[in-house]
Short mmCIF file of C-alpha atoms and ligand atoms in Angstrom, two decimals:
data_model
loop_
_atom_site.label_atom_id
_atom_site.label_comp_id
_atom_site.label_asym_id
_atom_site.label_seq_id
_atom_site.Cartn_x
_atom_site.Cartn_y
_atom_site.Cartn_z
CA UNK L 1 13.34 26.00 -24.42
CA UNK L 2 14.44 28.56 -22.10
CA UNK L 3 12.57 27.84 -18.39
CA UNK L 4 10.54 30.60 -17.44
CA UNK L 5 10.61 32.60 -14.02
CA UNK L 6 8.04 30.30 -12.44
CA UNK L 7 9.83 26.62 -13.33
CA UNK L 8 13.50 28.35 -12.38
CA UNK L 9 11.09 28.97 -8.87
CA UNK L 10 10.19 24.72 -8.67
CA UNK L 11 13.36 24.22 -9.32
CA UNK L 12 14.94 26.49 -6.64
CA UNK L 13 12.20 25.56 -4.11
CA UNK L 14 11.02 22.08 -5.14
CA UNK L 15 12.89 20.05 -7.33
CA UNK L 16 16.67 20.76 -6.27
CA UNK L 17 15.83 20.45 -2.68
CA UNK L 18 15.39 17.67 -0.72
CA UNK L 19 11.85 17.25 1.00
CA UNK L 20 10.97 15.32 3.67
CA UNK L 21 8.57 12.02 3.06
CA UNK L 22 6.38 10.23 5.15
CA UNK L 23 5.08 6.68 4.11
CA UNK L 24 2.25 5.70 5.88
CA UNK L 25 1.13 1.62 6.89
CA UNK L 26 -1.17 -0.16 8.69
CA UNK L 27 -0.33 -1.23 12.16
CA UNK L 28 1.40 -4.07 12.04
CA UNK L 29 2.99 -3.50 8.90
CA UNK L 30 6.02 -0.73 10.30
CA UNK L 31 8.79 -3.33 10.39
CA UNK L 32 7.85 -5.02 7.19
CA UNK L 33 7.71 -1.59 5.26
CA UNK L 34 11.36 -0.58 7.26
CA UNK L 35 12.68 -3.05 5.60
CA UNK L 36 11.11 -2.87 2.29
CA UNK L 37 12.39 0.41 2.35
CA UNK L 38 15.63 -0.15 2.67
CA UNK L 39 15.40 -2.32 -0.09
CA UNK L 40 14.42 0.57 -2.40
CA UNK L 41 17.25 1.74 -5.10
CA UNK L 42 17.69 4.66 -3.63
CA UNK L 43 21.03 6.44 -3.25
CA UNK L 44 21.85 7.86 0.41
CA UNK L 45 18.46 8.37 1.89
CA UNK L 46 18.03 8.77 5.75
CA UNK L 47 15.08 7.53 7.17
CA UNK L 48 13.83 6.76 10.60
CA UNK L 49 10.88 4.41 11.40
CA UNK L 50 8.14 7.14 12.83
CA UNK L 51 4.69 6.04 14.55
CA UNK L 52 2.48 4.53 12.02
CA UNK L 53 5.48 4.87 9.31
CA UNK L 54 8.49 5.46 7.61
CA UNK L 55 10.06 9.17 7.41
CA UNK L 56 12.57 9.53 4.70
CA UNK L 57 13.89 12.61 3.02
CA UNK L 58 15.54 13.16 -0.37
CA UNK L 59 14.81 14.77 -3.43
CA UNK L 60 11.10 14.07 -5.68
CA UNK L 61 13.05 10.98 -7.36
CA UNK L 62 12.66 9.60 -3.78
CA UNK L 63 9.06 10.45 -3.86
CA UNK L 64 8.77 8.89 -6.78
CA UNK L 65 10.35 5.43 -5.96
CA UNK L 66 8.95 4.55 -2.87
CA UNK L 67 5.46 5.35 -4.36
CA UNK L 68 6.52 2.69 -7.77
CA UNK L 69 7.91 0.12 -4.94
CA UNK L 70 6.86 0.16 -2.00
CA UNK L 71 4.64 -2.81 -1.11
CA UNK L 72 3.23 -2.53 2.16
CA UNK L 73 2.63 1.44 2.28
CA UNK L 74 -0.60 2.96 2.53
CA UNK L 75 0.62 6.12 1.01
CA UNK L 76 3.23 8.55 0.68
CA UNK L 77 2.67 12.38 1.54
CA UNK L 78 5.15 14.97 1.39
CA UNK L 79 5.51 17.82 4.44
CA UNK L 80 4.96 21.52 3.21
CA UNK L 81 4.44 22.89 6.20
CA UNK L 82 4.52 23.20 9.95
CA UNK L 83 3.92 26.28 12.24
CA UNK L 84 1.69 26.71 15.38
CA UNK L 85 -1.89 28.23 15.70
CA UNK L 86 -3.94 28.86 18.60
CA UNK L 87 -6.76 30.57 16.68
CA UNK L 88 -8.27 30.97 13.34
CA UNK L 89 -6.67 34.49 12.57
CA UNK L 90 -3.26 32.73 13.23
CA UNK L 91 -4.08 29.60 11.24
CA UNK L 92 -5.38 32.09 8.18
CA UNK L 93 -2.19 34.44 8.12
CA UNK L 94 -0.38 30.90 8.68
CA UNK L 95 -1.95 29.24 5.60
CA UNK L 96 -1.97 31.97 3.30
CA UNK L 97 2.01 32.60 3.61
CA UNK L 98 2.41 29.02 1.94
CA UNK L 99 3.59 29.08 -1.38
CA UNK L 100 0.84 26.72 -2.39
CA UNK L 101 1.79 27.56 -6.54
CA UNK L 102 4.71 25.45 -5.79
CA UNK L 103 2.34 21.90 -5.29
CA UNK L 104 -0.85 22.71 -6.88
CA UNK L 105 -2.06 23.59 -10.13
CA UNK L 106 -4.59 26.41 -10.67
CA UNK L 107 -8.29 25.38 -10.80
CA UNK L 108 -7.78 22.21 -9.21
CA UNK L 109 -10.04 20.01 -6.67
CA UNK L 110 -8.46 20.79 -3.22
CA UNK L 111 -9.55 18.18 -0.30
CA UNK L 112 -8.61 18.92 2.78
CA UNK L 113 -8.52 16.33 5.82
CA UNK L 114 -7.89 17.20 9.75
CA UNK L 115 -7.03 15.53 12.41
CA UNK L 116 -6.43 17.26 15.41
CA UNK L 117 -5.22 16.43 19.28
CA UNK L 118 -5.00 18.41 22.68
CA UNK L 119 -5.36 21.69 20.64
CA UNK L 120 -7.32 24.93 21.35
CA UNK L 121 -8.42 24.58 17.45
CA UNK L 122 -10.15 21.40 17.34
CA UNK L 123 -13.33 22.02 15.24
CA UNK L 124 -11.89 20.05 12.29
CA UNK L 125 -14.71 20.89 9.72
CA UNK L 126 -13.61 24.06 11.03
CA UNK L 127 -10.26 24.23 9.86
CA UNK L 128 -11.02 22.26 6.64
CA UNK L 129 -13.06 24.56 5.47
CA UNK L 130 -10.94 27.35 6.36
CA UNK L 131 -7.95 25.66 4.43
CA UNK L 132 -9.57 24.61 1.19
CA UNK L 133 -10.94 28.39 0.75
CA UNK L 134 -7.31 30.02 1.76
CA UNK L 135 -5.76 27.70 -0.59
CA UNK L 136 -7.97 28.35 -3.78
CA UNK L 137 -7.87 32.01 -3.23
CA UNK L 138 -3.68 31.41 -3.24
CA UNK L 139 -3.96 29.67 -6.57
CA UNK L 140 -6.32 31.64 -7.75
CA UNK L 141 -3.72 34.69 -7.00
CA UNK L 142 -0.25 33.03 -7.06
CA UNK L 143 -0.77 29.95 -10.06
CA UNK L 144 0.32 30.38 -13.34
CA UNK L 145 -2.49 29.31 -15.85
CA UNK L 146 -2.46 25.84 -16.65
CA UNK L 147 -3.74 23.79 -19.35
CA UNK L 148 -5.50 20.53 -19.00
CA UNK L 149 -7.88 18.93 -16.95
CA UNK L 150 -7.95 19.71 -13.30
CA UNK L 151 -5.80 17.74 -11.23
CA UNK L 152 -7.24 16.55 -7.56
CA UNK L 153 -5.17 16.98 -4.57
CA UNK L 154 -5.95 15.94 -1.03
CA UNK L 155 -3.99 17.65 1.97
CA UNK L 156 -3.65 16.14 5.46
CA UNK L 157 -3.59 18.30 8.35
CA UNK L 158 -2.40 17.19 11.39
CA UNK L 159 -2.60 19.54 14.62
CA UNK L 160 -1.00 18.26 17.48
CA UNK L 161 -0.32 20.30 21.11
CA UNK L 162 -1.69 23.22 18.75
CA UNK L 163 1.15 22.58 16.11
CA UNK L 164 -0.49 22.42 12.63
CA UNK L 165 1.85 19.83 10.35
CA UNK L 166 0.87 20.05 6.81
CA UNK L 167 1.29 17.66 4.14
CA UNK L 168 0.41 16.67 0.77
CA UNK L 169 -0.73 12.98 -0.83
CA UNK L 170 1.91 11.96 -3.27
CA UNK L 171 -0.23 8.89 -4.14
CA UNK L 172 -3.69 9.68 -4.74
CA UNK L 173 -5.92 6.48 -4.54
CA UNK L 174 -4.41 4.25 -1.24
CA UNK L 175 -1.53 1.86 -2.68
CA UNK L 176 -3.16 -1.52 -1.93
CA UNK L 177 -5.09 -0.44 -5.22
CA UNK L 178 -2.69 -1.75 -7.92
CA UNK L 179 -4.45 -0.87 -11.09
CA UNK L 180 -5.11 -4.18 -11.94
CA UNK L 181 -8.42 -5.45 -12.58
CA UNK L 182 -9.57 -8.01 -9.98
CA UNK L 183 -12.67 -10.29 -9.63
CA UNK L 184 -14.50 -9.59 -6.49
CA UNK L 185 -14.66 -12.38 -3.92
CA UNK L 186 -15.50 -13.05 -0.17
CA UNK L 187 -13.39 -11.04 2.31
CA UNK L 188 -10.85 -10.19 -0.57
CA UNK L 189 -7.37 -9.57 1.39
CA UNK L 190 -6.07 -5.90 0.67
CA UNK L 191 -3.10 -6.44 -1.42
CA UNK L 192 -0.41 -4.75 0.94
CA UNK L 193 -1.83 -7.15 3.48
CA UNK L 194 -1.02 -10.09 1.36
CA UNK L 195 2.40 -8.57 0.60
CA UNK L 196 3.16 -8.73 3.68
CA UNK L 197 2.56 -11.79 4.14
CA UNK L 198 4.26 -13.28 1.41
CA UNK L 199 6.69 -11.26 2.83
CA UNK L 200 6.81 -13.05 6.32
CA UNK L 201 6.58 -16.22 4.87
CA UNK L 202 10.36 -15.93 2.75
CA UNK L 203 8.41 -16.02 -0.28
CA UNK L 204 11.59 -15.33 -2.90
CA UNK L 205 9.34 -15.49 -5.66
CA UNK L 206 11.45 -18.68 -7.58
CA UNK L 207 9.78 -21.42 -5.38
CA UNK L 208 5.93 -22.59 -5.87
CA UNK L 209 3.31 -20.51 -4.16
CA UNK L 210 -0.02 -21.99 -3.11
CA UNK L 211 -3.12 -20.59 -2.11
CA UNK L 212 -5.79 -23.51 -1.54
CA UNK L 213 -8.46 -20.84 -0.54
CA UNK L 214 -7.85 -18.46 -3.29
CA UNK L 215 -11.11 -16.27 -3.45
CA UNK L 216 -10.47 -13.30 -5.97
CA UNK L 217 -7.07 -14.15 -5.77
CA UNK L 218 -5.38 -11.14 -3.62
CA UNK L 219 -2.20 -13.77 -3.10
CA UNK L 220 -1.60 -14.76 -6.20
CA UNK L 221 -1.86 -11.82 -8.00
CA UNK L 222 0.88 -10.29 -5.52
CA UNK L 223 2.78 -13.61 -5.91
CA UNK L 224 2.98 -13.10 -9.72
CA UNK L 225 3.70 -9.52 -9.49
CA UNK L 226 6.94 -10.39 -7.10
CA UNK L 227 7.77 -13.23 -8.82
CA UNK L 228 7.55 -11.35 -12.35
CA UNK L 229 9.39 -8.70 -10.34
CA UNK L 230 6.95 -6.07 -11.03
CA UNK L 231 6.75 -2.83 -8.71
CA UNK L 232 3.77 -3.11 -7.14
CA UNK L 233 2.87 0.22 -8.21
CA UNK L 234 3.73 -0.46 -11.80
CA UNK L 235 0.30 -0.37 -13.34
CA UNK L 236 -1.16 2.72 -11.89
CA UNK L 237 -1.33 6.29 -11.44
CA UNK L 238 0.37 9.12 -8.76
CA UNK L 239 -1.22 12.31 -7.48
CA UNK L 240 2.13 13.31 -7.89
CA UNK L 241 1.85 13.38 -11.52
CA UNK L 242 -0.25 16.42 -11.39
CA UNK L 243 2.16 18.34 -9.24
CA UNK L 244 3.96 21.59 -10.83
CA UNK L 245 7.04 20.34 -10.35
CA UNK L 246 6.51 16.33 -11.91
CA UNK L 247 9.10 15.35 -14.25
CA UNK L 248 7.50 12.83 -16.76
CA UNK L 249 10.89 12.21 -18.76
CA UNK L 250 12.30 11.12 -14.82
CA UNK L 251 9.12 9.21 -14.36
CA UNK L 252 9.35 8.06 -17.94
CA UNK L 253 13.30 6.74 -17.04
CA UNK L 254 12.21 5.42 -13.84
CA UNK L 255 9.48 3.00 -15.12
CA UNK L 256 11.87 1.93 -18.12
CA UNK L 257 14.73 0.59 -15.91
CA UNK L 258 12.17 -1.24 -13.70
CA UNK L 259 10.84 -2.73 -17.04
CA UNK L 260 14.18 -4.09 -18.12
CA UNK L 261 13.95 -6.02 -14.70
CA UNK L 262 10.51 -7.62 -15.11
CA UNK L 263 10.87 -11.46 -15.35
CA UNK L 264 8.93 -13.22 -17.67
CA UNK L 265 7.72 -16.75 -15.87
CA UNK L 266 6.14 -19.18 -18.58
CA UNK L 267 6.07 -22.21 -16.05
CA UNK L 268 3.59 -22.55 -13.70
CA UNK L 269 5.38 -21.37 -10.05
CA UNK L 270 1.95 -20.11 -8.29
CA UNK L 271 -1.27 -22.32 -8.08
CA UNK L 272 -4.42 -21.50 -6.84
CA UNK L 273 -7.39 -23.46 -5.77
CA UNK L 274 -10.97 -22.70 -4.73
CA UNK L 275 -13.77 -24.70 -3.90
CA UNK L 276 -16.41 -22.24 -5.60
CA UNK L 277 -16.27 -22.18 -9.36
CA UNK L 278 -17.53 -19.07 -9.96
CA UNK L 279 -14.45 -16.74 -8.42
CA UNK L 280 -11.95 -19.76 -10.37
CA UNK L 281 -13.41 -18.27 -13.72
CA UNK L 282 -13.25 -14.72 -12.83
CA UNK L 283 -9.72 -14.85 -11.71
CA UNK L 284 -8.53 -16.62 -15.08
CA UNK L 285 -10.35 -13.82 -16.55
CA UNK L 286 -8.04 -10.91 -14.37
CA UNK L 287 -4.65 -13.58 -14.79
CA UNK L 288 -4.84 -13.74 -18.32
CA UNK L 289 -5.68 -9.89 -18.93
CA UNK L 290 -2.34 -9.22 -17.10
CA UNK L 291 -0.39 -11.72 -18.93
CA UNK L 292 0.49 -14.38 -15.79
CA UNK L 293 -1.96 -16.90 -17.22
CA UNK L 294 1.82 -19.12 -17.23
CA UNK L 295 2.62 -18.20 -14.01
CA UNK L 296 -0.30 -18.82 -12.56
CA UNK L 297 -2.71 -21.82 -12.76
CA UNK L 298 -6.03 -21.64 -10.87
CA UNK L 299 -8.50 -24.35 -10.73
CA UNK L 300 -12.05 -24.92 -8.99
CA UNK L 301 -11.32 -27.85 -6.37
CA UNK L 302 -11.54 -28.63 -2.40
CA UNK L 303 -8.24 -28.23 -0.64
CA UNK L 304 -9.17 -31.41 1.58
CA UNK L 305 -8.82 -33.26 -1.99
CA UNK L 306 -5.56 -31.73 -2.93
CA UNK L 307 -1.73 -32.96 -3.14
CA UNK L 308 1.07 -31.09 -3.35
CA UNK L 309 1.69 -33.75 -6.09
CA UNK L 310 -0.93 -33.14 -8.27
CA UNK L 311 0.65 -29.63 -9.25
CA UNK L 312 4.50 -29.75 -8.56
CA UNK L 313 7.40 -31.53 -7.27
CA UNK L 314 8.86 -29.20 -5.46
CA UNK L 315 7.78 -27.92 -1.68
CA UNK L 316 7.15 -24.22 -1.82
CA UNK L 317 5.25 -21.64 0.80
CA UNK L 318 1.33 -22.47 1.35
CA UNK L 319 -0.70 -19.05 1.82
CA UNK L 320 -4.40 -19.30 3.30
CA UNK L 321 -6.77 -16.79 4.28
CA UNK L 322 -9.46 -19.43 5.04
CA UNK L 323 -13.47 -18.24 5.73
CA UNK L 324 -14.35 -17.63 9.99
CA UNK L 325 -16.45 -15.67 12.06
CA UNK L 326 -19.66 -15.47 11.64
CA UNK L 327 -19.59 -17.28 8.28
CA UNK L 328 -18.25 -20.35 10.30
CA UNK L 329 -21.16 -20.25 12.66
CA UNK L 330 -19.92 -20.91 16.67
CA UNK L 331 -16.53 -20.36 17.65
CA UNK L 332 -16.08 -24.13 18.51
CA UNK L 333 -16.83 -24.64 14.56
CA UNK L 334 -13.90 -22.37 13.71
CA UNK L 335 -11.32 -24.14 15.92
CA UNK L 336 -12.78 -27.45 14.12
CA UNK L 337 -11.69 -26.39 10.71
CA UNK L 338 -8.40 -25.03 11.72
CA UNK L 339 -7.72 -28.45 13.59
CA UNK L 340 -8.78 -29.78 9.70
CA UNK L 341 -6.17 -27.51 8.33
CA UNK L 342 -3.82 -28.24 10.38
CA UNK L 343 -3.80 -32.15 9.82
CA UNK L 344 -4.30 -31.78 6.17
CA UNK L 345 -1.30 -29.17 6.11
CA UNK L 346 0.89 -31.54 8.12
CA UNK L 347 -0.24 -34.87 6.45
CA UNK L 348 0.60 -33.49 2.16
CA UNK L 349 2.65 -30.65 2.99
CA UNK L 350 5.95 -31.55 4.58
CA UNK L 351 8.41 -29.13 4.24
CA UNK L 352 6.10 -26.51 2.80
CA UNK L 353 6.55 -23.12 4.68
CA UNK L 354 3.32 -21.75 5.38
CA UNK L 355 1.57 -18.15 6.12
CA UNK L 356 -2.20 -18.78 7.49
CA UNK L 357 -4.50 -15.56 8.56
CA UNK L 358 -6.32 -16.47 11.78
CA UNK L 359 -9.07 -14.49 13.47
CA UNK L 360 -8.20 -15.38 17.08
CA UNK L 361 -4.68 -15.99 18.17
CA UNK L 362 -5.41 -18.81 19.94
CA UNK L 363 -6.18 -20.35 17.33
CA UNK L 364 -2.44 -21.55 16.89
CA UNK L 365 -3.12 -24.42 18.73
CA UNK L 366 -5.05 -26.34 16.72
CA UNK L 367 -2.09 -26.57 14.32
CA UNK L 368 0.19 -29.14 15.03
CA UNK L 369 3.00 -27.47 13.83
CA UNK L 370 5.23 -24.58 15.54
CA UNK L 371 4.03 -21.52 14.10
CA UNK L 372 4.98 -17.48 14.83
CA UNK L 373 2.25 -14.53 15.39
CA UNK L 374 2.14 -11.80 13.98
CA UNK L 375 -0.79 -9.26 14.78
CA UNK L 376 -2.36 -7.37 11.99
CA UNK L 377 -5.30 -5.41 10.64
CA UNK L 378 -7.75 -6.90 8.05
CA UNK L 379 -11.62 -5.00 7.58
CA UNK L 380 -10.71 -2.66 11.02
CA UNK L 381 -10.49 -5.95 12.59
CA UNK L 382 -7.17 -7.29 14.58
CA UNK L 383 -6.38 -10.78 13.19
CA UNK L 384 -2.94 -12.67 13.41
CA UNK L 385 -1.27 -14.51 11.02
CA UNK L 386 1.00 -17.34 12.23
CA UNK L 387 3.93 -18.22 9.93
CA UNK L 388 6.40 -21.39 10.11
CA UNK L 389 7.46 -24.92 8.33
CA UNK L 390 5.21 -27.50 8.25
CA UNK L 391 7.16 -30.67 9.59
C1 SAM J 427 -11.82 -15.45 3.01
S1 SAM J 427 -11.94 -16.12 1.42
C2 SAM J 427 -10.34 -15.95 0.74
C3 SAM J 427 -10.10 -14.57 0.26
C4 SAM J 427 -8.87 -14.44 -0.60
N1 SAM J 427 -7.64 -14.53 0.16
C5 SAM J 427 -8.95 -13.12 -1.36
O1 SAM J 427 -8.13 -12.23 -1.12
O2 SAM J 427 -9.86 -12.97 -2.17
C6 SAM J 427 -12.05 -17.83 1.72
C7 SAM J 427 -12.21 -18.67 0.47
O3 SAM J 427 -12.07 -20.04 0.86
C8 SAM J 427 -12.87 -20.82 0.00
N2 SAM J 427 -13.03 -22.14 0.64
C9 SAM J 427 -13.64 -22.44 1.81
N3 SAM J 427 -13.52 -23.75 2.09
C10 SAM J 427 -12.80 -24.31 1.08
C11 SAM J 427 -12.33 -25.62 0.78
N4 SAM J 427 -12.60 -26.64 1.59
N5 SAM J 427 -11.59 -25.81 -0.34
C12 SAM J 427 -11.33 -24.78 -1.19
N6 SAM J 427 -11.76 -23.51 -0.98
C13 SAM J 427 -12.48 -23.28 0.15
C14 SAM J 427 -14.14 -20.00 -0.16
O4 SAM J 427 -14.82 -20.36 -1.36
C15 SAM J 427 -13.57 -18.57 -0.20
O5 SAM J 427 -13.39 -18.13 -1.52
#
């Protein structure tokens, strides 16, 4: 079929162009997602480590990978705009000269979030408000018809110094969330979190994983993903798919050649354990609905009772996000059970490499092995987690 006037327009101004990216982390996380990102297939992408980020540009396929593989980003958005506004007659001209038809859809849900620093505008219901009318009016104008439900769209804008920096989600729903189904525990970790942390750890995804303090399971579910080499974003969907310009048949290729890389692990590599029975069945219930019921054992027991022996032969990397704070009672009670830890880790675990969240960096000294900090954010809260080889 012959393209009409409006897709030869994406084309031109979208889809043969290259944009510039932005993928967004938690703090912490920027070095981890650098090099997770150059990791990514992609072809001869620049990018330069920004704060709170990664900026990359290329063309959508870009957009498109680092949202399918990216681990440890928050989420991706894509710049449309940039120009400077000292009042609301300048933002509106501003706004309205976007050619919004070329991101949106007609008749969609438009969201607009502000943020703004050191600027004369800095009323940001203000400007939200402002934007989400300017930009349905556009569409309303500008959009061809389009059939469908209506897509949702959120738009960040950033003013800074009076510069107004414009950008659109790529990702929709934040990219810890996996689309997989997952039992609910205590304090579950967010999965980019625990990505991370595998990360830090070595964790090549061929050598036993352990998580003695498994809850819902946030570690081994990443560990089977990685180990199965599944793209963390694999399962789920894209705000991008709703944009004008979204190739499905790229999408559609894109997906396929990570499928022909999945690996399918039949012998238990990852083992969890938890001393409350309840989460145990729950997460057998989430392992087997995504097929890594062979990867994967879990079983209800108390890590003080546990030997590497009892579940393989081979030392591996030990993950634990044990319970503290206020659960824990008095700080003195805290250091207590990471002293228990400790000795437990260093009496059955020789050799084991091991990645252990705690809430206090000081904390590190009750293990009586040489560990490495690492500060990072968990619940708005700044926690460490110390990483090493248990000797
Ligand atoms: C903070 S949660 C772990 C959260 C987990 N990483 C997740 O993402 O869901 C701590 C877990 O440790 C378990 N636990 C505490 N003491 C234990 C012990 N001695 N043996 C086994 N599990 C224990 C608790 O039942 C709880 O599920």
């Amino acid at each position: 079929m012959k393209p009409t006037p409006f897709e030869k327009r994406i084309k031109r101004r979208v889809t043969a162009r290259k944009q510039t990216f932005f993928a967004s982390t938690t703090p912490g996380l920027k070095q981890i997602l650098a090099a997770e990102f150059a990791a990514l297939p992609l072809e001869t992408e620049h990018f330069t480590m920004a704060e709170g980020g990664v900026v990359f540009t290329g063309p959508m396929k870009s957009c498109y990978l680092a949202n399918l593989y990216l681990g440890t980003a928050s989420r991706i958005t894509m710049e449309v705009a940039e120009f400077k506004a000292e009042n609301f007659r300048t933002l509106e001209k501003k706004l309205a000269q976007v050619e919004w038809e070329l991101f949106l859809k007609k008749r969609s849900h438009i969201h607009v979030e502000a943020t703004t620093h050191h600027s004369r505008l800095y009323h940001t219901r203000a400007i939200e408000e402002r934007a989400v009318q300017i930009i349905q009016d556009h569409l309303d104008m500008a959009a061809p018809e389009s059939p469908g439900a209506p897509a949702s769209y959120k738009i960040l804008i950033r003013v800074r110094d009076d510069r107004f920096f414009i950008s659109l989600d790529t990702s929709g729903d934040l990219l810890h969330k996996r689309g997989l189904t997952s039992a609910v525990g205590m304090a579950p970790l967010r999965s980019t979190l625990a990505r991370s942390i595998l990360i830090r750890t070595g964790f090549s995804g061929r050598e036993p994983l352990m998580d003695p303090m498994c809850g819902s399971g946030s570690f081994l579910v990443e560990g089977a993903m990685m180990a199965s080499q599944i793209p963390p974003g694999f399962y789920r969907q894209f705000a991008f798919e709703h944009f004008p310009c979204f190739s499905q048949a790229q999408w559609n290729h894109l997906k396929k050649t990570a499928e022909k890389n999945f690996r399918n692990v039949e012998t238990p590599l990852i083992f969890g354990f938890d001393q409350a029975g309840n989460l145990i069945a729950g997460l057998e219930q989430t392992l087997s609905d995504h097929g890594f019921s062979g990867l994967v054992q879990v079983d209800k027991q108390d890590f003080f009772d546990l030997g590497p022996k009892d579940f393989t032969d081979q030392a591996g990397v030990v993950v634990l996000n044990p319970p503290y704070g206020k659960r824990l009672g008095e700080k003195g009670e805290t250091a207590e059970f990471y002293k228990r830890i400790g000795d437990k880790l260093a009496r059955n675990f020789q050799g084991w490499r091991v990645g252990i969240l705690l809430p206090e960096p000081e904390l590190a000294r009750e293990l009586p092995f040489a560990v490495e900090l690492h500060p990072l954010f968990h619940g708005g809260l700044e926690i460490h987690v110390a990483t090493g080889k248990i000797h």
